[in-house]
CSV table of C-alpha atoms in Angstrom, one decimal:
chain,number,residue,atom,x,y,z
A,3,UNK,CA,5.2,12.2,-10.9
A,4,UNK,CA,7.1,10.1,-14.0
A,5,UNK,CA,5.0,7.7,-15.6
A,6,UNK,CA,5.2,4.4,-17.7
A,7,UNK,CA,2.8,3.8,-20.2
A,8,UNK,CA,2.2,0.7,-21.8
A,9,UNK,CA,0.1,-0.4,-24.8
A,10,UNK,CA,-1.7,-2.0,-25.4
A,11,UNK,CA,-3.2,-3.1,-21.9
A,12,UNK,CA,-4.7,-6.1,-23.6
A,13,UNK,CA,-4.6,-7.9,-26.5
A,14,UNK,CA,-5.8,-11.4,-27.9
A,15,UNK,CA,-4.1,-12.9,-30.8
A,16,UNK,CA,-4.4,-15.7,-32.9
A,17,UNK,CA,-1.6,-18.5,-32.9
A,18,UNK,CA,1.3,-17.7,-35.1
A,19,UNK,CA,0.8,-13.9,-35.2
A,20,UNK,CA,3.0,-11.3,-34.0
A,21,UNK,CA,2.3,-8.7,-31.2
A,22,UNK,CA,3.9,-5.8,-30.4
A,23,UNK,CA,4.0,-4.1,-27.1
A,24,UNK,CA,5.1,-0.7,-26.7
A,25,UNK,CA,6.5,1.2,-23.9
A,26,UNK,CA,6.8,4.5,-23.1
A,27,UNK,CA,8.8,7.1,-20.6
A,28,UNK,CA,6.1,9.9,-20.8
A,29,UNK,CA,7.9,13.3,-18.7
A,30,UNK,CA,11.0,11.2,-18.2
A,31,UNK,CA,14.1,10.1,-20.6
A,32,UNK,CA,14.7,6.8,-20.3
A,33,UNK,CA,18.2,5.3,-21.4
A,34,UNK,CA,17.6,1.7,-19.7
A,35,UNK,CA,14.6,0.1,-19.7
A,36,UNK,CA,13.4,-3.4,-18.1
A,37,UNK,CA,11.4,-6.4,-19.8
A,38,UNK,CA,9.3,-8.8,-17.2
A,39,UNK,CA,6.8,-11.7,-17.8
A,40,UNK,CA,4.5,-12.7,-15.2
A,41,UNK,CA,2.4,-15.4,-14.8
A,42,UNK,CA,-0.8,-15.9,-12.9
A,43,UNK,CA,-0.1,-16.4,-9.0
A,44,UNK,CA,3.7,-16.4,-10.2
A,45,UNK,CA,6.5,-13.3,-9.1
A,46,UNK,CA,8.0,-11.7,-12.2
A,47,UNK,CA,10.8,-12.8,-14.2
A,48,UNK,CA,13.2,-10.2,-16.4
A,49,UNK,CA,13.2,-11.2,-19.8
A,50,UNK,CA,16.0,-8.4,-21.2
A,51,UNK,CA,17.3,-5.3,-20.2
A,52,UNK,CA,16.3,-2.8,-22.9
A,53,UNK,CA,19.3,-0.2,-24.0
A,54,UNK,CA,18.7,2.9,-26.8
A,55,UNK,CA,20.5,2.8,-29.5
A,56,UNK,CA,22.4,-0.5,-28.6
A,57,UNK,CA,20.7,-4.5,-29.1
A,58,UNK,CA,19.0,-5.6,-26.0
A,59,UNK,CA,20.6,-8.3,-23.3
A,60,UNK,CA,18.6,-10.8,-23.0
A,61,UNK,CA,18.4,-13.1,-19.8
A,62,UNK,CA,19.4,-16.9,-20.1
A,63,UNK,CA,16.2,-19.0,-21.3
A,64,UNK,CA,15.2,-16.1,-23.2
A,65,UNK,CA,14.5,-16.5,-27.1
A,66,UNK,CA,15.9,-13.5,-28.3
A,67,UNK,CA,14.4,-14.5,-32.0
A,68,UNK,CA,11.0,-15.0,-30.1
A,69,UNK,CA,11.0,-11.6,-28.4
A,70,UNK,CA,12.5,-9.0,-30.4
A,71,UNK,CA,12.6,-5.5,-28.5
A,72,UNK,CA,13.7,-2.4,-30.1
A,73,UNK,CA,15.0,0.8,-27.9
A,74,UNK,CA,14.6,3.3,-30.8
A,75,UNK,CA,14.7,6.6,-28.8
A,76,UNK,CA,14.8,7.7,-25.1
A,77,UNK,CA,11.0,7.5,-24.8
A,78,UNK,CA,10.2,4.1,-26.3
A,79,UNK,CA,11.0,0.5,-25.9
A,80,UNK,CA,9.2,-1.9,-28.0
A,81,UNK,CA,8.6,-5.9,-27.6
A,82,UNK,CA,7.7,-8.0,-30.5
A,83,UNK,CA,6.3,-11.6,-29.4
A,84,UNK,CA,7.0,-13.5,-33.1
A,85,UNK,CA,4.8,-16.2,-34.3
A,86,UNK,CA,2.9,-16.1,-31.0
A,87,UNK,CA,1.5,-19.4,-29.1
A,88,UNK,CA,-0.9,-19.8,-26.3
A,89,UNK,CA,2.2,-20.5,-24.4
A,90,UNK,CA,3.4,-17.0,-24.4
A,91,UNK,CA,0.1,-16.0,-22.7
A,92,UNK,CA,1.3,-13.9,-20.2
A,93,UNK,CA,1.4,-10.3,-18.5
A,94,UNK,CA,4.2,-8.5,-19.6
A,95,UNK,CA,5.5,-5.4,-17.6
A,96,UNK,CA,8.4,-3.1,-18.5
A,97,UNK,CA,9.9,-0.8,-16.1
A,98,UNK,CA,12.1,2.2,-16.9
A,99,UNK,CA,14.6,4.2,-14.8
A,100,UNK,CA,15.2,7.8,-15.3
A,101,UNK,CA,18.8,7.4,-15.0
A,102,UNK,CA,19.8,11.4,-16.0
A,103,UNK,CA,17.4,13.3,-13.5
A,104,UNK,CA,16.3,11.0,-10.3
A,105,UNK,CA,17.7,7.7,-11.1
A,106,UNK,CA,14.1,5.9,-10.0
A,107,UNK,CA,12.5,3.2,-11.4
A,108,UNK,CA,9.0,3.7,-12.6
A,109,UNK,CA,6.7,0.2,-13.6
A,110,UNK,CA,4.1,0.2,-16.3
A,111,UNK,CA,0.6,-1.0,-15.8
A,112,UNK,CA,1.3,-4.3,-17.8
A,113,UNK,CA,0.0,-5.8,-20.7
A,114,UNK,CA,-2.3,-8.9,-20.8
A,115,UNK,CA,-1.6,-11.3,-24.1
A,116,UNK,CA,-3.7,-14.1,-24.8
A,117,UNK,CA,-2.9,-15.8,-27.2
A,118,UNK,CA,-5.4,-18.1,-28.8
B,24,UNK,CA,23.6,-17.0,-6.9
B,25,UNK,CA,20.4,-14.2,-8.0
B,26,UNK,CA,17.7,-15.8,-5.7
B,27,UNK,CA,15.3,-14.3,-3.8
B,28,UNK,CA,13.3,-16.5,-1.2
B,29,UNK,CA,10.2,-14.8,0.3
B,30,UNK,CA,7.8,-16.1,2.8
B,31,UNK,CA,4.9,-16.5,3.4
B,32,UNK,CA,3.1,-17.4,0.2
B,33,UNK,CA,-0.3,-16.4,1.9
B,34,UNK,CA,-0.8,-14.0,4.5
B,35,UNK,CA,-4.4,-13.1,6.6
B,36,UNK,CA,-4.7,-10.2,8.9
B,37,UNK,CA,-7.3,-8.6,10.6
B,38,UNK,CA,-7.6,-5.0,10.5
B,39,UNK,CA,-5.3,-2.8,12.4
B,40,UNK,CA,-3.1,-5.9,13.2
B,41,UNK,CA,0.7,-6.1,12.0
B,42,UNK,CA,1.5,-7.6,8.8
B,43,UNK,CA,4.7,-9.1,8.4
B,44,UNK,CA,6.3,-10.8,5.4
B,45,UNK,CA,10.1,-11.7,5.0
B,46,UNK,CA,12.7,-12.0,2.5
B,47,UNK,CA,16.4,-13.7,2.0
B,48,UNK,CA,18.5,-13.7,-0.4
B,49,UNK,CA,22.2,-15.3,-1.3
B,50,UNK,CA,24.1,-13.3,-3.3
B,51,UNK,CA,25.9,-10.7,-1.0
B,52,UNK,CA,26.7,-8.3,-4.2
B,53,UNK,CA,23.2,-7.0,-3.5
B,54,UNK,CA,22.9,-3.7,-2.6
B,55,UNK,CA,19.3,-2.3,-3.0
B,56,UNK,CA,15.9,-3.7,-1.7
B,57,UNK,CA,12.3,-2.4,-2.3
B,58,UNK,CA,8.8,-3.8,-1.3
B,59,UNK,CA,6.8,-3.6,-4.0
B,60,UNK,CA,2.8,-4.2,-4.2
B,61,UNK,CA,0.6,-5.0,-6.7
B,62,UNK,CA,-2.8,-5.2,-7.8
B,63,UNK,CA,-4.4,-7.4,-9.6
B,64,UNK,CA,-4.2,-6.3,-13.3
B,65,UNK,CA,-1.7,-3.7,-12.7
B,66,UNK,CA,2.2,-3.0,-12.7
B,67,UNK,CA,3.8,-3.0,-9.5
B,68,UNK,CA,4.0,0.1,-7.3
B,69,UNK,CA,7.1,0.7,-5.1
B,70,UNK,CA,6.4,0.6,-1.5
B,71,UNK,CA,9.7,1.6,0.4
B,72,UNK,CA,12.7,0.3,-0.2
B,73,UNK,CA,16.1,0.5,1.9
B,74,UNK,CA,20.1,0.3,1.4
B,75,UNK,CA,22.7,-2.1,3.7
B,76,UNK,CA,24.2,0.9,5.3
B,77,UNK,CA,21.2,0.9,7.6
B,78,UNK,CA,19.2,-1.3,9.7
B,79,UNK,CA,15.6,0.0,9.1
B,80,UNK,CA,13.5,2.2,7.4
B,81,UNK,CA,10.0,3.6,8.0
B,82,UNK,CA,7.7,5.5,5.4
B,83,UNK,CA,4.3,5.6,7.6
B,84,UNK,CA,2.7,2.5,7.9
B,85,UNK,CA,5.5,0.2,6.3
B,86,UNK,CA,8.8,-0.4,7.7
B,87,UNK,CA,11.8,-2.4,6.3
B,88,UNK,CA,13.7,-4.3,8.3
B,89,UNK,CA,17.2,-5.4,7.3
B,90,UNK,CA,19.9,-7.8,8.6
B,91,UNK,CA,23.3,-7.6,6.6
B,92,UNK,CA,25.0,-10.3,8.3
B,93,UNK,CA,21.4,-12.9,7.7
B,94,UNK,CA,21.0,-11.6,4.2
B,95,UNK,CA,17.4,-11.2,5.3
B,96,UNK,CA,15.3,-8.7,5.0
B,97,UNK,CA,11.3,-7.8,6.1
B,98,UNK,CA,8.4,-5.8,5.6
B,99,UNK,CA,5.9,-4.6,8.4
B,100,UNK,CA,2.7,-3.2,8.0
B,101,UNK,CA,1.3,-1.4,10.8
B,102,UNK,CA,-2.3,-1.1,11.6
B,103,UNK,CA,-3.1,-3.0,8.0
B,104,UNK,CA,-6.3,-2.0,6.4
B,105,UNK,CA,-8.6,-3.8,4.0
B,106,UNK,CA,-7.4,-1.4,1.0
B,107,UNK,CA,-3.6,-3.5,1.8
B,108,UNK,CA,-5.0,-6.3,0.7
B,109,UNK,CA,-2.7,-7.0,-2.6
B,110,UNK,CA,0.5,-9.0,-3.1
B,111,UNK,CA,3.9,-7.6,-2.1
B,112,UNK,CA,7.0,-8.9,-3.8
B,113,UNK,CA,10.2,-8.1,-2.3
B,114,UNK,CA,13.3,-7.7,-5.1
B,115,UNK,CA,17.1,-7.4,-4.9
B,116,UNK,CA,19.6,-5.8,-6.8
B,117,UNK,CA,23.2,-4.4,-7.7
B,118,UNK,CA,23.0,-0.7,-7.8
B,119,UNK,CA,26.6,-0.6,-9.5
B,120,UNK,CA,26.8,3.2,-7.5
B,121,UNK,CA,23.1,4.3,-7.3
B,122,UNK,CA,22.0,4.6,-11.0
B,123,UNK,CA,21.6,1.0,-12.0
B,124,UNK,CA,19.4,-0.8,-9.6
B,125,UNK,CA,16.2,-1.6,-12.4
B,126,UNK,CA,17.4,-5.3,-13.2
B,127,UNK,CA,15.5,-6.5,-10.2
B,128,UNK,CA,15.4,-10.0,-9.0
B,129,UNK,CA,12.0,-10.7,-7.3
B,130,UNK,CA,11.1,-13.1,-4.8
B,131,UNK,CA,7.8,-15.1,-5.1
B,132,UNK,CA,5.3,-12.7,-3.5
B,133,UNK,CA,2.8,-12.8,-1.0
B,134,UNK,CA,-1.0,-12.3,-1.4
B,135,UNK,CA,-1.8,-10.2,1.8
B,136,UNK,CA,-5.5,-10.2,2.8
B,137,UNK,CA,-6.6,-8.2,5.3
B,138,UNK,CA,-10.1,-9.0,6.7
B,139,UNK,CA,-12.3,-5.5,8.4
């Protein structure tokens, strides 16, 4: 079946660096796909839906400076945590829907930043 | 308004009993609703999910029910076993005709433990 791949799975970081989390739509083209954050013990929260070739839409509360993510082609959606803080220490997930063959949505495995 | 309420926070089942978790939700513009379940570490996996045109919806073990005029909606398990134990999240959202349901709202989840 389709699958999401995200990387990387984990990553530690020092305060104030950047990060960048890619994801990817490996047998499937994805024109839409889905930024979440979840916390530990918490549900997840969309951050921005994720559109190629167009600027993201963020959710309210969502520093769109702070997370920059970049739909470059049908395959890959990229999120950039700027100038990182132990605060943003968090699982990201991002989910993408094969909109032109099956219309299902597929989840990634997540990606745990720690930010030190 | 986009919430999803879902009870109970914690759930404990012996083997082969019935699990049973439930979820309600406000905004009546919601038209698609899956069960999802994750594992610790990982993305979430869909479970089953189900459509207001019917009532319920089995896929083996797991059934959905689903009451329109409530704006509730519930997962069973039946005959849980220990390799269930994760949590499930329930989610909502507006298809906008059958291509566009990946902005999911979730509700809070429920760690399901399921003692042999």
């Amino acid at each position: 079946g389709a699958v999401v791949s995200q990387h990387p799975s984990r990553v530690i970081c020092k305060s104030g660096t950047s990060v960048k989390i890619e994801c990817r739509s490996l047998d499937f083209q994805a024109t839409t796909m889905f930024w979440y954050r979840q916390f530990p013990k918490q549900s997840l929260m969309l951050m921005a839906t994720s559109n190629e070739g167009s600027k993201a839409t963020y959710e309210q509360g969502v520093e769109k400076d702070k997370f920059l993510i970049n739909h470059a082609s049908l395959t890959l959606s990229t999120l950039t945590v700027t100038s990182a803080h132990p605060e943003d220490s968090s699982f990201y997930i991002c989910s993408a829907q094969d909109r032109v063959v099956t219309g299902e949505l597929f989840f990634g495995e997540g990606s745990r930043l720690t930010v030190l | 308004q986009q919430q999803v309420k879902q009870s109970p926070q914690s759930l404990i089942v012996q083997k082969g009993g019935i699990s049973i978790i439930n979820c309600a939700y406000e905004n009546t513009a919601f038209d698609y609703f899956p069960w999802y379940q994750q594992f610790p570490g990982k993305g979430p996996a869909l479970l089953i999910a189900i459509r207001p045109d019917v009532s319920e919806k089995k896929e083996g073990r797991f059934t959905i029910s689903f009451n329109k005029s409530a704006k509730q909606f519930s997962l069973h398990i039946m005959d849980s076993q220990p390799g269930d134990s994760a949590t499930y999240f329930c989610a909502a959202s507006i298809s906008a005709g059958g291509t566009s349901y990946g902005k999911l709202t979730f509700g809070q989840g429920t760690i399901l433990t399921v003692h042999p």
